[in-house]
GROMACS .gro file of C-alpha atoms in nm:
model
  283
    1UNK     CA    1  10.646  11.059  10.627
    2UNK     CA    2  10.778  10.817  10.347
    3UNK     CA    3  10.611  10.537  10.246
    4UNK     CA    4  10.861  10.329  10.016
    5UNK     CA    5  10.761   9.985   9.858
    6UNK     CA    6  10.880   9.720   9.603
    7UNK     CA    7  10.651   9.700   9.365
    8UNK     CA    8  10.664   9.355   9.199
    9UNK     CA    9  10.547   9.042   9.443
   10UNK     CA   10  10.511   9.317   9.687
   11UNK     CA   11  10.229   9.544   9.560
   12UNK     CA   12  10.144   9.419   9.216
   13UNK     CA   13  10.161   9.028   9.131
   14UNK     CA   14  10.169   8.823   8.773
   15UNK     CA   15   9.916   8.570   8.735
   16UNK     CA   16  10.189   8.342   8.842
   17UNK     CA   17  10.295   8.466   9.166
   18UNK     CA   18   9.950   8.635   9.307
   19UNK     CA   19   9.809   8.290   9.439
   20UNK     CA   20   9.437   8.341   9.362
   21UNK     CA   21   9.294   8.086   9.083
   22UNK     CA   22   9.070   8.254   8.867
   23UNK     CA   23   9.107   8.593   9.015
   24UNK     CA   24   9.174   8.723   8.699
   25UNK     CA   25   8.803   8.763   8.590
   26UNK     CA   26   8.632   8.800   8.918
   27UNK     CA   27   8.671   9.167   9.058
   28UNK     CA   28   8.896   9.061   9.312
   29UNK     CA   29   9.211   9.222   9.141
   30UNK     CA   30   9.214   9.498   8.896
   31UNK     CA   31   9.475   9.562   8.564
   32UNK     CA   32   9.818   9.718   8.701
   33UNK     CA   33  10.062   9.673   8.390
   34UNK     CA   34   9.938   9.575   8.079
   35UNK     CA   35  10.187   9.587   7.751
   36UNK     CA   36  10.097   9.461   7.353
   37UNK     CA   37   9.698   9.454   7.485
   38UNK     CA   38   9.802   9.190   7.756
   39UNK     CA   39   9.762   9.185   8.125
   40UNK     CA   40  10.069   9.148   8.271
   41UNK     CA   41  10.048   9.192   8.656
   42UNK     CA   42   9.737   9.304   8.927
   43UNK     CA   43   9.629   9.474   9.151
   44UNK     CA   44   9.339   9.382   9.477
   45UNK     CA   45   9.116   9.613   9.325
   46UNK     CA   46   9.009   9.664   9.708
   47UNK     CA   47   9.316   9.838   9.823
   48UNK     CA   48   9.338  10.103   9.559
   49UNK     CA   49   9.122  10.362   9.798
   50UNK     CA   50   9.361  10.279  10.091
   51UNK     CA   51   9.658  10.312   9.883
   52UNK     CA   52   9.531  10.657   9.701
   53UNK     CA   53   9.456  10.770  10.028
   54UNK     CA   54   9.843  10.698  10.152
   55UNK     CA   55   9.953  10.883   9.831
   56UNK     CA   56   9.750  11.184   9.952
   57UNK     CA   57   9.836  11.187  10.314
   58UNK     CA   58  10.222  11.147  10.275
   59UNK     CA   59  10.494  11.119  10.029
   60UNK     CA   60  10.436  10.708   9.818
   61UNK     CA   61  10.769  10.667   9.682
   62UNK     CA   62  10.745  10.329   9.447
   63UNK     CA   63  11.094  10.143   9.451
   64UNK     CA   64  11.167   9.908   9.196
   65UNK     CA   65  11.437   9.684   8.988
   66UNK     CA   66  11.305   9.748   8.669
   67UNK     CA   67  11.393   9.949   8.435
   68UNK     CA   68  11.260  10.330   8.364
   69UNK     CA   69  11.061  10.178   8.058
   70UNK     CA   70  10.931   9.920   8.249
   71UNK     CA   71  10.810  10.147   8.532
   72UNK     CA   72  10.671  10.341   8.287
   73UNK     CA   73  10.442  10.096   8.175
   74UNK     CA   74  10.222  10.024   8.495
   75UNK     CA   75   9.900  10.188   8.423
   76UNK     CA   76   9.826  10.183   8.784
   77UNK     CA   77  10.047  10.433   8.828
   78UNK     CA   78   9.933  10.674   8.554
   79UNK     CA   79   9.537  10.584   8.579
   80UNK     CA   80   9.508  10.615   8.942
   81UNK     CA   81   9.763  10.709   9.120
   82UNK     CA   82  10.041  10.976   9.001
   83UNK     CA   83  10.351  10.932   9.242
   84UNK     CA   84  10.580  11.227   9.272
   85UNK     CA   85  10.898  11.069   9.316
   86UNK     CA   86  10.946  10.687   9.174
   87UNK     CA   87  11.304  10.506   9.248
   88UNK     CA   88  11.371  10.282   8.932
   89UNK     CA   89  11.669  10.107   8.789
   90UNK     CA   90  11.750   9.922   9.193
   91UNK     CA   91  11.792  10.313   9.278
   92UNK     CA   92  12.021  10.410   9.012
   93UNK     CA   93  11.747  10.651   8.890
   94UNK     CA   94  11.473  10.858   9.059
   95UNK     CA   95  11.178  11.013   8.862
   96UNK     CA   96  11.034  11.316   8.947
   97UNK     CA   97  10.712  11.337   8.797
   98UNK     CA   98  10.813  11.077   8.560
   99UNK     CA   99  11.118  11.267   8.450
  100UNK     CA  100  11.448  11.154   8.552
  101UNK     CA  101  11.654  11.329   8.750
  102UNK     CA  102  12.000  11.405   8.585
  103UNK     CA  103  12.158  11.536   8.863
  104UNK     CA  104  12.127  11.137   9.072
  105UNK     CA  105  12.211  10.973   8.720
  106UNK     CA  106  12.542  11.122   8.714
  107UNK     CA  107  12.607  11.132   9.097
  108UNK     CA  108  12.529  10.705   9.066
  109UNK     CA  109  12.729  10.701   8.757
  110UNK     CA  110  13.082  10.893   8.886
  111UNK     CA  111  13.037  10.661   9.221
  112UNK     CA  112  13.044  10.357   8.997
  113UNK     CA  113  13.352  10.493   8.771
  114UNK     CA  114  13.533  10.532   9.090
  115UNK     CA  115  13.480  10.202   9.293
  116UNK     CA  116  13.370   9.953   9.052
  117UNK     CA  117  13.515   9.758   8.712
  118UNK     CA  118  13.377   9.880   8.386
  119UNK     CA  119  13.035   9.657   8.287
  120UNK     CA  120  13.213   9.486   8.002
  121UNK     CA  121  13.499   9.316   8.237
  122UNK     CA  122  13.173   9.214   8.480
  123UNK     CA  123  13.022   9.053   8.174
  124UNK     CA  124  13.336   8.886   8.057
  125UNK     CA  125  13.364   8.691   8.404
  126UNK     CA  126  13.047   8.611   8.404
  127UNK     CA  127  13.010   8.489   8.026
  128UNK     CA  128  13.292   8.270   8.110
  129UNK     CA  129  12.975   8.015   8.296
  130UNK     CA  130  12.720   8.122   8.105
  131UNK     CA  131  12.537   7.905   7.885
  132UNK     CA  132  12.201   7.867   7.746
  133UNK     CA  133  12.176   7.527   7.895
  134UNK     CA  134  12.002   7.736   8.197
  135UNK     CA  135  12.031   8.096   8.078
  136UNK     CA  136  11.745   8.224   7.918
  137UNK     CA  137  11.774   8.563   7.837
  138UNK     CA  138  11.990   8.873   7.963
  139UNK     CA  139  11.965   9.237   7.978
  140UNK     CA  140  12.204   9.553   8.032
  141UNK     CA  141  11.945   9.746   8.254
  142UNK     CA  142  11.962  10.123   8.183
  143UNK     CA  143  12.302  10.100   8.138
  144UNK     CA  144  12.337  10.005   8.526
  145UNK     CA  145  12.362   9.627   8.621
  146UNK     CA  146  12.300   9.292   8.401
  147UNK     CA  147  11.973   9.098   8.441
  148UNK     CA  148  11.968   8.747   8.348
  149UNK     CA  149  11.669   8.500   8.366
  150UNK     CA  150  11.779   8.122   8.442
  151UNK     CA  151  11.691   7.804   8.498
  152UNK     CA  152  11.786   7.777   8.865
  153UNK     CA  153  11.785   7.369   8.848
  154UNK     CA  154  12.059   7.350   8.606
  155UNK     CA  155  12.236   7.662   8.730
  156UNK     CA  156  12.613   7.497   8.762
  157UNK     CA  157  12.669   7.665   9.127
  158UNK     CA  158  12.975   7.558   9.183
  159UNK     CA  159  13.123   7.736   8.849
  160UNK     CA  160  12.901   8.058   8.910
  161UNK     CA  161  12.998   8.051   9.304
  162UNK     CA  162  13.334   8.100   9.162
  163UNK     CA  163  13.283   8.380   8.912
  164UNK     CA  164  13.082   8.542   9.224
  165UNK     CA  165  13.384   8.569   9.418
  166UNK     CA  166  13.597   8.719   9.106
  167UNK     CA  167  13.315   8.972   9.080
  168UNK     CA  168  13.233   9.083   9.455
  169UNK     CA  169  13.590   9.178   9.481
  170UNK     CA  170  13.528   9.426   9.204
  171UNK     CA  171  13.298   9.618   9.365
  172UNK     CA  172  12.960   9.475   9.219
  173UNK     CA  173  12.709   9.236   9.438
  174UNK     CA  174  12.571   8.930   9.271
  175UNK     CA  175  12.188   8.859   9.381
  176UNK     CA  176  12.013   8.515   9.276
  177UNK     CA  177  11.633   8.598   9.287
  178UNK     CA  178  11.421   8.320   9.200
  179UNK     CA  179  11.419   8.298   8.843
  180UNK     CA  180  11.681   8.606   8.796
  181UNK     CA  181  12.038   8.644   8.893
  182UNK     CA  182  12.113   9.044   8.934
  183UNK     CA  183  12.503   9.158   8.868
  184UNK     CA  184  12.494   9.527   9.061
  185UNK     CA  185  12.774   9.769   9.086
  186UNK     CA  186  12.749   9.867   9.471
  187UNK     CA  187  12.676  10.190   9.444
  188UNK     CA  188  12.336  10.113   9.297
  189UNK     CA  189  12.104  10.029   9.555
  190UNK     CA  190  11.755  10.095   9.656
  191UNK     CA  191  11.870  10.247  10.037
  192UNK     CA  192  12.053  10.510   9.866
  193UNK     CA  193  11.808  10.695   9.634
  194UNK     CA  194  11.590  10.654   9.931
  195UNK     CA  195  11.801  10.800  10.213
  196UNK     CA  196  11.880  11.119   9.901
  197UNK     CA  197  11.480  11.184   9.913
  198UNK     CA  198  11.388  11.130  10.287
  199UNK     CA  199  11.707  11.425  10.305
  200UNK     CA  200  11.545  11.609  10.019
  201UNK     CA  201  11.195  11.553  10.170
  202UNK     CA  202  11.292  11.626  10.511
  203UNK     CA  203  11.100  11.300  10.637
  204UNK     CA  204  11.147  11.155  10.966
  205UNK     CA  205  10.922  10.843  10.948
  206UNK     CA  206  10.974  10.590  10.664
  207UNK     CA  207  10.798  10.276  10.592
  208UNK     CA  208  10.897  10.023  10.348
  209UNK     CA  209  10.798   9.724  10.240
  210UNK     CA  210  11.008   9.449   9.980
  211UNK     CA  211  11.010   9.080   9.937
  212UNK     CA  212  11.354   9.054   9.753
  213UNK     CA  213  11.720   9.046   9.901
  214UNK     CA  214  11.775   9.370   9.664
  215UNK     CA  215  11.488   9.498   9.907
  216UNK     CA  216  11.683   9.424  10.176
  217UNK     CA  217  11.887   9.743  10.263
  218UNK     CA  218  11.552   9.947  10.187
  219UNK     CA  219  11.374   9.824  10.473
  220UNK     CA  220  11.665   9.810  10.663
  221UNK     CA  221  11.699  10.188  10.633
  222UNK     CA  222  11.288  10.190  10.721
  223UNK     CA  223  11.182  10.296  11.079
  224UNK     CA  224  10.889  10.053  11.014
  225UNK     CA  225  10.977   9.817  10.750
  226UNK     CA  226  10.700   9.491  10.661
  227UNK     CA  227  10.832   9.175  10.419
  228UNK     CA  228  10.519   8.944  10.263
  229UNK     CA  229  10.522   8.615  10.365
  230UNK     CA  230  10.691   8.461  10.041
  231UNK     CA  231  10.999   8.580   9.860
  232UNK     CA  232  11.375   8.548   9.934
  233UNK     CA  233  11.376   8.772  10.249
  234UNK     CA  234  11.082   8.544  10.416
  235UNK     CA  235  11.286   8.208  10.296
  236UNK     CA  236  11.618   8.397  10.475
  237UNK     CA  237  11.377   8.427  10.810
  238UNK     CA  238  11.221   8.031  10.798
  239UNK     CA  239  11.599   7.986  10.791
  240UNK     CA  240  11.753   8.231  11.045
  241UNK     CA  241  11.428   8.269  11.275
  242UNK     CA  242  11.390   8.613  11.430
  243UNK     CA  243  11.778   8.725  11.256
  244UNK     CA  244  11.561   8.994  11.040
  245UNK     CA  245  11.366   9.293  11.234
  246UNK     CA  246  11.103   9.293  11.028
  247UNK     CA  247  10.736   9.233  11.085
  248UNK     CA  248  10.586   8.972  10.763
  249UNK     CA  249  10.242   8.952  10.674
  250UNK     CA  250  10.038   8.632  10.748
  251UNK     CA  251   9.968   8.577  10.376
  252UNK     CA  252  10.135   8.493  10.075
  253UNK     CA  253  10.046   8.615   9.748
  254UNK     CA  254   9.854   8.987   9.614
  255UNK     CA  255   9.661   8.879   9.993
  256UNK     CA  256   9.990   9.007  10.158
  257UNK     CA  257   9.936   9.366   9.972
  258UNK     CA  258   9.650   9.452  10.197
  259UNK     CA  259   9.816   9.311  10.468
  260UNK     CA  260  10.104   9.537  10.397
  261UNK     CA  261   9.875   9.870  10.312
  262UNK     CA  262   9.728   9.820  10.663
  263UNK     CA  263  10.027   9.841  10.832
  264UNK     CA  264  10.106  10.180  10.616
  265UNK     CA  265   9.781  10.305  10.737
  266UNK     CA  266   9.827  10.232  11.100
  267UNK     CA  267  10.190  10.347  11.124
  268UNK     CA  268  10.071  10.679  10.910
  269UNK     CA  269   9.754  10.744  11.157
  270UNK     CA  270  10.047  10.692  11.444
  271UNK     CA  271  10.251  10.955  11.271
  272UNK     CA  272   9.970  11.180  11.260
  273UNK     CA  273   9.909  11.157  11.592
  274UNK     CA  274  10.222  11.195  11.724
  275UNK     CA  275  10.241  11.561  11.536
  276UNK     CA  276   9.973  11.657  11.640
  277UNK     CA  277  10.038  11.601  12.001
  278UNK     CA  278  10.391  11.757  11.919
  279UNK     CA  279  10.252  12.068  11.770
  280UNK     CA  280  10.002  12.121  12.063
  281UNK     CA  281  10.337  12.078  12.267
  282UNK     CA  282  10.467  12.372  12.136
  283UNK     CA  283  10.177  12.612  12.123
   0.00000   0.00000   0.00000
């Protein structure tokens, strides 16, 4: 069994986005990522026996957006838990004991030589609406996709709907995220590196949990897939009830991380049952 999961506004939360005043200093939530001697996102210190116990009993596979150096940095991670496998870079790279695997780098990289347009035409089209009136920064991500943080408000959407279109037909995906817009060849994605390591693995059961569109096609490719009540893929269900099969927590915030661990734990005791009852078939 697999159990895949977003990591930021899934598992770990900023001060910003966990929901809990003053949690910071109460023993409710513990340190996850801290860079330059500050804390940068949390963890409910509660759930780290639950979720060291899922690490032990089957195969945690963290799945994330950022970057390899930004993965790197979450001391939760290298304090307390040690995942085998990590899927970084929106699944353009997978870590094997923290060491990335060459072999997937170049398999993502010929894919996107032969179906997409070079980076540098992507950011052309794209440059031609940008503007620090609501861009704020920008980032080539591992040499993968472009990252830019904006000011949705003054976002000019008619201008960047346009540049969209020039840019989907060129075999990259455009993903607005909150405060982020995402420019992703479409061979990178988060469903792919997974479905290479539940074939490597040999897994037959795969949770996953994600709050983000770029989430989206992991739990879709889940056979028990959980979204926390907040985030673009809950906002996509309050407007198309019932159009995405997944279940959602009842809380918002870090609260939805137990929420989701719970389910993990339930669906992993199922999958222990069912091989055992499957093994004493075949004695």
């Amino acid at each position: 069994m697999i159990f895949a999961s977003d990591l930021d506004q899934t598992l770990i939360y900023s001060t910003r986005s966990m929901g809990l005043d003053g949690a910071e200093g109460s023993g409710l939530v513990m340190p996850a990522e801290t860079k330059d001697g500050q804390v940068l996102s949390y963890f409910l210190t509660e759930m780290l026996p639950l979720l060291q116990a899922i690490a032990q009993e089957v195969h945690f596979i963290p799945v994330t957006t950022r970057t390899m150096e930004q993965y790197n940095r979450i001391e939760l991670f290298r304090d307390h838990i040690a995942p085998t496998y990590a899927i970084t870079s929106n699944g353009g790279n997978i870590l094997v004991n923290g060491v990335r695997n060459e072999e997937w780098s170049a398999h993502i990289q010929t894919l996107i030589a032969a179906s997409a347009a070079p980076a540098s035409e992507i950011k052309a089209i794209f440059d031609e609406v940008a503007s620090t009136d609501w861009i704020h920064g920008e980032r080539y991500c591992d040499e993968l996709f472009f990252a830019y943080v904006i000011d949705r408000e003054r976002m000019p959407t008619e201008q960047v709907s346009r540049a969209v279109e020039r840019i989907t037909a060129l075999g990259w995906k455009v993903s607005v995220q909150g405060r982020k817009i995402y420019l992703v060849p479409n061979e990178v994605s988060k469903s792919a590196a997974l479905l290479h390591l539940k074939q490597q693995l040999g897994a037959t059961v795969v949770a996953a949990s994600g709050d983000s569109l770029l989430d989206q096609c992991l739990l879709d490719a889940a056979s028990h897939a959980i979204a926390p009540r907040h985030g673009e893929l809950f906002r996509q269900e309050q407007r198309e009830p019932g159009n995405l099969a997944y279940t959602f927590t009842t809380h918002s915030g870090i609260m939805a991380s137990q929420q989701i661990l719970d389910f993990v734990s339930t669906v992993m005791a199922e999958f222990k049952t069912a091989a055992a009852v499957e093994r004493k078939a075949n004695v």
